[in-house]
Amino acid sequence: MTAPAADTDRPLVLVVDDDDEVRMSLQELMLSVGLDVSCYASPRELLESAFPERPGCLVLDVRMPGSSGLDLQHQLASRGNAKPIIFLTGHGDIPMSVQAMKAGAIDFLTKPVRDQTLLDAVIAGIERDVAQRAQAQTVKQHAERFATLTPRERQVLREVVHGRLNKQIAFELGISEITVKLHRSNVMRKMRTISVGELIRAWDALPADLREKPQP
């Protein structure tokens, strides 16, 4: 059972449970509070589907034929998918819940669970995903802007964010102070920042491999 196509900014709850009645019940609960929902009978069914690029979270049963909910959590993590997960199970135990939470789960709930308890966890998961997606978009924008800098501009940027003065940068790079000012102005424009503070925050938001990569 899959929700109809909707606005890509609308949250979508993904339910994975091998019990038909549980899936139906969870679907009705999510729809009752205005949330879009897609249901899957197994982790494999979810992984073989076109994973929706929408904010949201997953509600996973732990014990299912074949791959378990914990297996799915690990598979998604290995693919770089950090979609928040709420585990819902009738056979949970403390070691299992600890394992799930250490791997980043939002919550580990035992069936039967109060509707409001589950909804609170789902809302927390959606809020986390919205924040993660916003952060990822910011990182992407900064990386794209960084890619437009020339090698020399990247050198100047690195020196500026480490607190070097123009005359210090000029001496370090063997160029004139006027040239440093020109490169610095280009960096600010291309990175779309209006202050050194903003430039430092943009630098800190860049992926570590870009920040640590030696400049030519």
Coordinates of N, CA and C in Angstrom, one line a residue:
M1 N 0.8 -1.2 0.0 CA 0.0 0.0 0.0 C 0.9 1.2 0.0
T2 N 0.7 2.1 -1.0 CA 1.5 3.2 -1.1 C 0.7 4.5 -1.2
A3 N 1.1 5.6 -0.6 CA 0.4 6.8 -0.6 C 0.5 7.4 -2.0
P4 N -0.5 8.1 -2.5 CA -0.5 8.7 -3.8 C 0.6 9.8 -3.9
A5 N 1.0 10.1 -5.1 CA 2.0 11.2 -5.3 C 1.6 12.5 -4.6
A6 N 2.5 13.1 -4.0 CA 2.1 14.4 -3.3 C 3.3 15.3 -3.4
D7 N 3.1 16.5 -2.8 CA 4.1 17.6 -2.8 C 5.4 17.0 -2.1
T8 N 6.5 17.2 -2.8 CA 7.8 16.6 -2.3 C 8.2 17.2 -1.0
D9 N 7.6 18.3 -0.6 CA 8.0 18.9 0.7 C 7.1 18.4 1.9
R10 N 6.1 17.6 1.5 CA 5.2 17.1 2.5 C 5.8 15.8 3.2
P11 N 5.8 15.8 4.5 CA 6.3 14.6 5.2 C 5.7 13.3 4.7
L12 N 6.5 12.2 4.7 CA 6.0 10.9 4.3 C 6.5 9.9 5.3
V13 N 5.6 9.1 5.9 CA 6.0 8.1 6.9 C 6.1 6.8 6.1
L14 N 7.2 6.1 6.3 CA 7.3 4.8 5.6 C 7.2 3.7 6.7
V15 N 6.2 2.8 6.5 CA 6.0 1.7 7.4 C 6.4 0.4 6.9
V16 N 7.2 -0.4 7.6 CA 7.6 -1.7 7.1 C 7.3 -2.7 8.2
D17 N 6.3 -3.6 7.9 CA 5.8 -4.6 8.8 C 5.2 -5.7 8.0
D18 N 5.5 -7.0 8.4 CA 5.0 -8.1 7.6 C 3.6 -8.5 8.0
D19 N 3.0 -7.8 9.0 CA 1.6 -8.1 9.5 C 0.7 -7.2 8.7
D20 N -0.2 -7.7 7.9 CA -1.2 -6.9 7.2 C -2.0 -6.0 8.1
E21 N -2.5 -6.6 9.2 CA -3.4 -5.8 10.1 C -2.6 -4.6 10.7
V22 N -1.4 -4.9 11.1 CA -0.6 -3.8 11.7 C -0.3 -2.7 10.7
R23 N 0.0 -3.1 9.4 CA 0.2 -2.1 8.4 C -1.0 -1.2 8.2
M24 N -2.2 -1.9 8.1 CA -3.4 -1.2 7.9 C -3.7 -0.3 9.1
S25 N -3.5 -0.7 10.3 CA -3.7 0.1 11.5 C -2.8 1.3 11.5
L26 N -1.6 1.1 11.2 CA -0.6 2.2 11.2 C -0.9 3.2 10.1
Q27 N -1.3 2.7 8.9 CA -1.7 3.6 7.8 C -2.9 4.5 8.2
E28 N -3.9 3.9 8.8 CA -5.1 4.6 9.2 C -4.7 5.7 10.3
L29 N -3.8 5.3 11.2 CA -3.4 6.3 12.3 C -2.7 7.5 11.6
M30 N -1.8 7.2 10.7 CA -1.0 8.3 10.1 C -1.9 9.2 9.3
L31 N -2.8 8.6 8.5 CA -3.8 9.4 7.7 C -4.7 10.2 8.6
S32 N -5.0 9.7 9.8 CA -6.0 10.4 10.6 C -5.5 11.7 11.1
V33 N -4.1 11.9 11.1 CA -3.5 13.1 11.6 C -2.9 13.9 10.4
G34 N -3.3 13.5 9.2 CA -2.9 14.3 8.0 C -1.5 14.0 7.5
L35 N -1.0 12.8 7.9 CA 0.4 12.5 7.4 C 0.2 11.5 6.2
D36 N 1.0 11.7 5.2 CA 1.1 10.8 4.1 C 1.9 9.5 4.6
V37 N 1.5 8.4 4.0 CA 2.1 7.1 4.5 C 2.2 6.1 3.3
S38 N 3.4 5.4 3.3 CA 3.6 4.3 2.4 C 3.9 3.1 3.2
C39 N 3.3 2.0 2.8 CA 3.5 0.7 3.6 C 4.2 -0.4 2.8
Y40 N 5.0 -1.1 3.4 CA 5.8 -2.2 2.8 C 5.7 -3.4 3.7
A41 N 5.6 -4.6 3.0 CA 5.5 -5.9 3.8 C 6.9 -6.4 4.2
S42 N 8.0 -5.9 3.7 CA 9.3 -6.4 4.0 C 10.4 -5.3 3.7
P43 N 11.5 -5.5 4.4 CA 12.6 -4.6 4.0 C 13.0 -4.6 2.5
R44 N 13.0 -5.8 2.0 CA 13.3 -6.0 0.6 C 12.4 -5.2 -0.3
E45 N 11.1 -5.2 0.0 CA 10.1 -4.5 -0.8 C 10.4 -3.0 -0.8
L46 N 10.8 -2.5 0.4 CA 11.1 -1.1 0.5 C 12.4 -0.8 -0.3
L47 N 13.4 -1.6 -0.2 CA 14.7 -1.3 -0.8 C 14.5 -1.4 -2.4
E48 N 13.6 -2.2 -2.8 CA 13.4 -2.4 -4.3 C 12.5 -1.3 -4.9
S49 N 11.9 -0.5 -4.0 CA 11.0 0.5 -4.5 C 11.9 1.8 -4.7
A50 N 11.3 2.7 -5.4 CA 12.0 4.0 -5.6 C 11.9 4.8 -4.3
F51 N 13.0 4.9 -3.6 CA 13.0 5.5 -2.3 C 12.6 7.0 -2.4
P52 N 11.5 7.4 -1.8 CA 11.0 8.8 -2.0 C 11.9 9.8 -1.4
E53 N 12.2 10.9 -2.2 CA 13.0 12.0 -1.7 C 12.1 13.0 -1.0
R54 N 11.6 12.6 0.1 CA 10.7 13.5 0.9 C 11.1 13.4 2.3
P55 N 10.9 14.5 3.1 CA 11.1 14.5 4.5 C 10.2 13.4 5.2
G56 N 10.7 12.9 6.3 CA 9.8 11.9 6.9 C 10.6 11.0 7.8
C57 N 10.1 9.8 8.1 CA 10.8 8.8 8.9 C 10.3 7.4 8.6
L58 N 10.9 6.4 9.2 CA 10.5 5.0 9.0 C 10.0 4.5 10.3
V59 N 8.9 3.7 10.2 CA 8.4 2.9 11.4 C 8.6 1.4 11.0
L60 N 9.5 0.8 11.7 CA 10.0 -0.6 11.3 C 9.6 -1.6 12.4
D61 N 9.1 -2.7 12.0 CA 9.0 -3.9 12.8 C 10.4 -4.5 13.0
V62 N 10.7 -5.1 14.1 CA 12.1 -5.6 14.3 C 12.2 -7.0 13.7
R63 N 11.3 -7.9 14.0 CA 11.4 -9.3 13.6 C 10.4 -9.5 12.4
M64 N 11.0 -9.8 11.3 CA 10.3 -10.1 10.1 C 11.0 -11.2 9.3
P65 N 10.2 -12.0 8.5 CA 10.9 -13.1 7.7 C 12.0 -12.5 6.9
G66 N 13.1 -13.2 6.8 CA 14.2 -12.6 6.0 C 15.0 -11.6 6.8
S67 N 15.2 -10.4 6.2 CA 15.9 -9.3 6.9 C 15.1 -8.7 8.0
S68 N 15.7 -8.4 9.1 CA 15.0 -7.8 10.2 C 15.0 -6.3 10.0
G69 N 14.3 -5.6 10.9 CA 14.3 -4.1 10.9 C 15.7 -3.6 11.2
L70 N 16.4 -4.3 12.1 CA 17.8 -3.9 12.4 C 18.7 -4.1 11.2
D71 N 18.5 -5.1 10.4 CA 19.3 -5.3 9.2 C 19.0 -4.2 8.2
L72 N 17.7 -3.8 8.1 CA 17.4 -2.7 7.2 C 18.0 -1.4 7.7
Q73 N 18.0 -1.1 9.0 CA 18.7 0.1 9.5 C 20.2 0.1 9.1
H74 N 20.9 -1.0 9.2 CA 22.3 -1.1 8.8 C 22.4 -0.9 7.3
Q75 N 21.5 -1.5 6.5 CA 21.7 -1.3 5.1 C 21.5 0.1 4.6
L76 N 20.5 0.8 5.2 CA 20.2 2.2 4.9 C 21.4 3.0 5.3
A77 N 22.0 2.7 6.5 CA 23.2 3.5 6.9 C 24.3 3.3 6.0
S78 N 24.5 2.1 5.5 CA 25.6 1.8 4.6 C 25.5 2.5 3.3
R79 N 24.2 2.9 2.9 CA 23.9 3.6 1.7 C 24.0 5.1 1.9
G80 N 24.3 5.5 3.1 CA 24.3 6.9 3.4 C 22.9 7.5 3.6
N81 N 21.9 6.7 3.8 CA 20.6 7.2 4.1 C 20.4 7.3 5.6
A82 N 20.2 8.5 6.1 CA 20.1 8.8 7.5 C 18.7 9.0 7.9
K83 N 17.7 8.5 7.2 CA 16.3 8.7 7.5 C 16.1 8.2 8.9
P84 N 15.5 9.0 9.8 CA 15.2 8.6 11.2 C 14.3 7.4 11.2
I85 N 14.5 6.5 12.2 CA 13.8 5.3 12.4 C 13.2 5.1 13.7
I86 N 11.9 4.7 13.8 CA 11.2 4.3 15.0 C 11.0 2.8 14.9
F87 N 11.5 2.0 15.9 CA 11.3 0.6 15.9 C 10.0 0.3 16.7
L88 N 9.2 -0.6 16.1 CA 7.9 -1.0 16.8 C 7.9 -2.5 16.8
T89 N 7.9 -3.1 18.0 CA 8.0 -4.6 18.0 C 7.3 -5.2 19.1
G90 N 6.9 -6.4 18.9 CA 6.2 -7.2 20.0 C 7.2 -8.1 20.7
H91 N 8.5 -8.1 20.2 CA 9.5 -9.1 20.7 C 10.8 -8.4 21.0
G92 N 10.7 -7.2 21.5 CA 12.0 -6.5 21.8 C 12.6 -6.9 23.1
D93 N 13.9 -6.6 23.2 CA 14.6 -6.8 24.5 C 15.6 -5.7 24.7
I94 N 16.2 -5.6 25.9 CA 17.0 -4.5 26.1 C 18.3 -4.4 25.2
P95 N 19.0 -5.5 25.0 CA 20.2 -5.5 24.1 C 19.8 -5.0 22.7
M96 N 18.6 -5.5 22.3 CA 18.2 -5.1 20.9 C 17.9 -3.6 20.8
S97 N 17.2 -3.1 21.9 CA 16.9 -1.7 21.9 C 18.1 -0.8 22.0
V98 N 19.1 -1.3 22.8 CA 20.4 -0.5 22.9 C 21.1 -0.5 21.6
Q99 N 21.1 -1.6 20.9 CA 21.7 -1.7 19.6 C 21.1 -0.7 18.6
A100 N 19.8 -0.7 18.6 CA 19.0 0.2 17.7 C 19.3 1.6 18.0
M101 N 19.2 2.0 19.3 CA 19.4 3.4 19.7 C 20.8 3.9 19.4
K102 N 21.8 3.0 19.6 CA 23.2 3.4 19.3 C 23.4 3.6 17.9
A103 N 22.6 2.9 17.0 CA 22.7 3.1 15.6 C 21.9 4.3 15.1
G104 N 21.3 5.0 16.0 CA 20.7 6.3 15.6 C 19.1 6.3 15.6
A105 N 18.5 5.2 16.1 CA 17.0 5.2 16.1 C 16.5 6.3 17.0
I106 N 15.3 6.8 16.6 CA 14.6 7.8 17.4 C 14.0 7.2 18.6
D107 N 13.4 6.0 18.5 CA 12.8 5.3 19.6 C 12.6 3.9 19.3
F108 N 12.4 3.1 20.4 CA 12.2 1.7 20.3 C 11.0 1.3 21.2
L109 N 9.8 1.1 20.5 CA 8.6 1.0 21.2 C 8.1 -0.5 21.1
T110 N 7.4 -0.9 22.1 CA 6.9 -2.3 22.2 C 5.4 -2.3 22.0
K111 N 4.9 -3.2 21.1 CA 3.5 -3.4 20.8 C 2.9 -4.1 22.0
P112 N 1.6 -3.7 22.4 CA 0.9 -2.6 21.8 C 1.3 -1.3 22.3
V113 N 1.3 -0.2 21.5 CA 1.8 1.1 21.9 C 0.6 2.1 21.8
R114 N 0.6 3.0 22.7 CA -0.4 4.1 22.6 C -0.2 4.9 21.3
D115 N -1.4 5.2 20.7 CA -1.3 6.0 19.5 C -0.5 7.3 19.6
Q116 N -0.7 8.0 20.7 CA -0.1 9.3 20.9 C 1.4 9.1 21.1
T117 N 1.8 8.0 21.8 CA 3.2 7.7 22.0 C 3.9 7.5 20.7
L118 N 3.3 6.8 19.8 CA 3.9 6.5 18.5 C 3.9 7.8 17.7
L119 N 2.8 8.6 17.7 CA 2.7 9.8 16.9 C 3.8 10.8 17.4
D120 N 4.0 10.9 18.7 CA 5.0 11.8 19.2 C 6.4 11.4 18.7
A121 N 6.7 10.1 18.6 CA 8.0 9.6 18.1 C 8.1 9.9 16.6
V122 N 7.0 9.7 15.9 CA 7.0 10.0 14.4 C 7.2 11.5 14.2
I123 N 6.6 12.4 14.9 CA 6.8 13.8 14.7 C 8.2 14.2 15.0
A124 N 8.8 13.6 16.1 CA 10.2 13.8 16.4 C 11.1 13.4 15.3
G125 N 10.8 12.2 14.7 CA 11.6 11.7 13.5 C 11.5 12.6 12.3
I126 N 10.3 13.1 12.0 CA 10.1 14.0 10.9 C 10.9 15.3 11.1
E127 N 10.8 15.9 12.3 CA 11.5 17.1 12.7 C 13.0 16.9 12.5
R128 N 13.5 15.8 12.9 CA 15.0 15.5 12.8 C 15.3 15.4 11.3
D129 N 14.5 14.8 10.5 CA 14.8 14.6 9.1 C 14.7 16.0 8.4
V130 N 13.8 16.8 8.7 CA 13.7 18.1 8.1 C 15.0 18.9 8.4
A131 N 15.4 18.8 9.6 CA 16.7 19.5 10.0 C 17.9 19.0 9.3
Q132 N 17.9 17.6 9.2 CA 19.1 17.0 8.5 C 19.1 17.4 7.0
R133 N 17.9 17.4 6.4 CA 17.8 17.7 5.0 C 18.2 19.2 4.7
A134 N 17.8 20.1 5.7 CA 18.2 21.5 5.5 C 19.7 21.7 5.6
Q135 N 20.3 21.0 6.6 CA 21.7 21.0 6.8 C 22.5 20.5 5.6
A136 N 22.0 19.4 5.0 CA 22.6 18.8 3.9 C 22.5 19.7 2.7
Q137 N 21.4 20.4 2.5 CA 21.3 21.4 1.4 C 22.2 22.5 1.6
T138 N 22.4 23.0 2.8 CA 23.4 24.1 3.1 C 24.8 23.7 2.8
V139 N 25.1 22.5 3.2 CA 26.5 21.9 2.9 C 26.7 21.8 1.4
K140 N 25.7 21.4 0.7 CA 25.8 21.2 -0.8 C 26.0 22.6 -1.5
Q141 N 25.2 23.6 -1.0 CA 25.4 24.9 -1.6 C 26.8 25.5 -1.4
H142 N 27.3 25.3 -0.1 CA 28.6 25.8 0.1 C 29.7 25.1 -0.7
A143 N 29.5 23.8 -0.8 CA 30.5 23.0 -1.6 C 30.4 23.4 -3.1
E144 N 29.2 23.7 -3.6 CA 29.1 24.2 -5.0 C 29.8 25.5 -5.2
R145 N 29.6 26.4 -4.2 CA 30.2 27.7 -4.3 C 31.8 27.6 -4.2
F146 N 32.2 26.7 -3.3 CA 33.6 26.5 -3.1 C 34.3 26.0 -4.4
A147 N 33.5 25.2 -5.1 CA 34.0 24.6 -6.4 C 34.3 25.7 -7.4
T148 N 33.7 26.9 -7.3 CA 33.9 28.0 -8.3 C 35.1 28.8 -8.0
L149 N 35.8 28.6 -6.9 CA 37.0 29.3 -6.5 C 38.2 28.8 -7.3
T150 N 39.0 29.7 -7.7 CA 40.3 29.3 -8.3 C 41.2 28.8 -7.2
P151 N 42.3 28.0 -7.6 CA 43.2 27.5 -6.6 C 43.8 28.6 -5.7
R152 N 44.1 29.8 -6.3 CA 44.6 30.8 -5.5 C 43.6 31.4 -4.5
E153 N 42.4 31.5 -4.9 CA 41.3 32.0 -4.1 C 41.1 31.0 -2.9
R154 N 41.2 29.7 -3.2 CA 41.1 28.7 -2.1 C 42.2 28.9 -1.1
Q155 N 43.4 29.2 -1.6 CA 44.5 29.4 -0.6 C 44.2 30.6 0.2
V156 N 43.7 31.7 -0.4 CA 43.4 32.9 0.4 C 42.3 32.6 1.4
L157 N 41.3 31.9 1.0 CA 40.2 31.5 1.9 C 40.7 30.8 3.1
R158 N 41.5 29.8 2.9 CA 42.1 29.0 4.0 C 42.8 29.9 5.0
E159 N 43.6 30.9 4.4 CA 44.4 31.8 5.3 C 43.4 32.7 6.1
V160 N 42.4 33.2 5.4 CA 41.5 34.2 6.0 C 40.8 33.5 7.2
V161 N 40.3 32.3 7.0 CA 39.5 31.7 8.0 C 40.4 31.2 9.2
H162 N 41.7 31.2 9.0 CA 42.6 30.9 10.1 C 43.1 32.2 10.7
G163 N 42.5 33.3 10.4 CA 42.8 34.5 11.1 C 44.0 35.3 10.6
R164 N 44.5 35.0 9.4 CA 45.6 35.7 8.9 C 45.2 37.1 8.4
L165 N 46.1 38.1 8.6 CA 45.9 39.4 8.1 C 46.3 39.4 6.6
N166 N 45.8 40.4 5.9 CA 46.2 40.5 4.4 C 47.7 40.5 4.2
K167 N 48.4 41.3 5.0 CA 49.9 41.4 4.8 C 50.6 40.0 5.1
Q168 N 50.0 39.3 6.1 CA 50.5 38.0 6.4 C 50.3 37.0 5.3
I169 N 49.1 37.1 4.7 CA 48.7 36.2 3.6 C 49.6 36.5 2.4
A170 N 49.8 37.8 2.1 CA 50.7 38.2 1.0 C 52.1 37.7 1.2
F171 N 52.6 37.7 2.4 CA 54.0 37.2 2.6 C 54.0 35.7 2.4
E172 N 53.0 35.0 3.0 CA 52.9 33.6 2.9 C 52.8 33.0 1.5
L173 N 52.0 33.7 0.7 CA 51.8 33.3 -0.7 C 52.7 33.9 -1.7
G174 N 53.5 34.9 -1.3 CA 54.5 35.5 -2.2 C 53.8 36.4 -3.2
I175 N 52.7 37.1 -2.8 CA 52.0 38.0 -3.7 C 51.8 39.3 -3.0
S176 N 51.3 40.3 -3.7 CA 51.2 41.7 -3.2 C 49.9 41.7 -2.3
E177 N 49.9 42.7 -1.4 CA 48.7 42.8 -0.5 C 47.5 43.2 -1.3
I178 N 47.7 44.0 -2.4 CA 46.6 44.4 -3.2 C 46.0 43.2 -3.9
T179 N 46.8 42.3 -4.3 CA 46.3 41.0 -5.0 C 45.6 40.2 -4.0
V180 N 46.0 40.2 -2.7 CA 45.3 39.4 -1.7 C 43.9 40.0 -1.5
K181 N 43.8 41.3 -1.5 CA 42.5 42.0 -1.3 C 41.6 41.7 -2.4
L182 N 42.1 41.6 -3.6 CA 41.3 41.3 -4.8 C 40.8 39.8 -4.7
H183 N 41.7 38.9 -4.3 CA 41.3 37.5 -4.2 C 40.3 37.4 -3.0
R184 N 40.5 38.1 -2.0 CA 39.6 38.0 -0.8 C 38.2 38.5 -1.2
S185 N 38.2 39.6 -2.0 CA 36.9 40.1 -2.4 C 36.2 39.1 -3.3
N186 N 36.9 38.5 -4.2 CA 36.3 37.4 -5.1 C 35.8 36.3 -4.3
V187 N 36.5 35.9 -3.2 CA 36.1 34.8 -2.4 C 34.8 35.1 -1.7
M188 N 34.7 36.3 -1.1 CA 33.5 36.8 -0.4 C 32.3 36.7 -1.4
R189 N 32.5 37.2 -2.6 CA 31.4 37.3 -3.6 C 31.0 35.9 -4.0
K190 N 31.9 35.1 -4.3 CA 31.6 33.7 -4.8 C 31.0 32.9 -3.7
M191 N 31.4 33.0 -2.5 CA 30.8 32.3 -1.4 C 29.6 32.9 -0.8
R192 N 29.2 34.1 -1.4 CA 28.0 34.8 -1.0 C 28.0 35.1 0.5
T193 N 29.1 35.7 1.0 CA 29.2 36.1 2.4 C 29.5 37.6 2.4
I194 N 29.1 38.2 3.5 CA 29.3 39.6 3.6 C 30.2 40.0 4.8
S195 N 30.6 39.0 5.5 CA 31.5 39.2 6.7 C 32.4 38.0 6.8
V196 N 33.5 38.3 7.6 CA 34.5 37.2 7.8 C 33.8 36.1 8.7
G197 N 32.9 36.5 9.6 CA 32.1 35.5 10.4 C 31.3 34.6 9.6
E198 N 30.6 35.1 8.6 CA 29.8 34.3 7.6 C 30.8 33.4 6.8
L199 N 31.9 33.9 6.4 CA 32.8 33.1 5.6 C 33.4 32.0 6.5
I200 N 33.6 32.2 7.7 CA 34.1 31.1 8.6 C 33.0 30.1 8.8
R201 N 31.8 30.5 9.0 CA 30.7 29.5 9.1 C 30.5 28.7 7.8
A202 N 30.7 29.3 6.7 CA 30.6 28.6 5.4 C 31.7 27.6 5.3
W203 N 32.9 28.0 5.7 CA 34.1 27.1 5.7 C 33.8 25.9 6.6
D204 N 33.4 26.2 7.8 CA 33.1 25.1 8.7 C 32.1 24.1 8.3
A205 N 31.1 24.6 7.4 CA 30.1 23.8 6.9 C 30.5 22.9 5.7
L206 N 31.7 23.2 5.2 CA 32.2 22.4 4.0 C 32.5 20.9 4.5
P207 N 32.3 20.0 3.7 CA 32.8 18.6 4.0 C 34.2 18.6 4.4
A208 N 34.6 17.8 5.4 CA 36.0 17.7 5.8 C 37.0 17.4 4.8
D209 N 36.6 16.6 3.8 CA 37.6 16.3 2.7 C 38.0 17.5 1.9
L210 N 37.0 18.5 1.7 CA 37.3 19.7 1.0 C 38.2 20.6 1.8
R211 N 37.9 20.7 3.1 CA 38.7 21.6 4.0 C 40.1 21.1 4.2
E212 N 40.2 19.8 4.2 CA 41.5 19.2 4.6 C 42.4 19.0 3.3
K213 N 41.8 19.1 2.1 CA 42.5 18.8 0.9 C 43.6 19.9 0.7
P214 N 44.8 19.4 0.5 CA 45.9 20.4 0.3 C 45.6 21.3 -1.0
Q215 N 45.9 22.5 -0.8 CA 45.7 23.4 -2.0 C 46.9 23.5 -2.8
P216 N 46.8 23.6 -4.1 CA 47.9 23.6 -5.0 C 48.7 25.0 -4.9

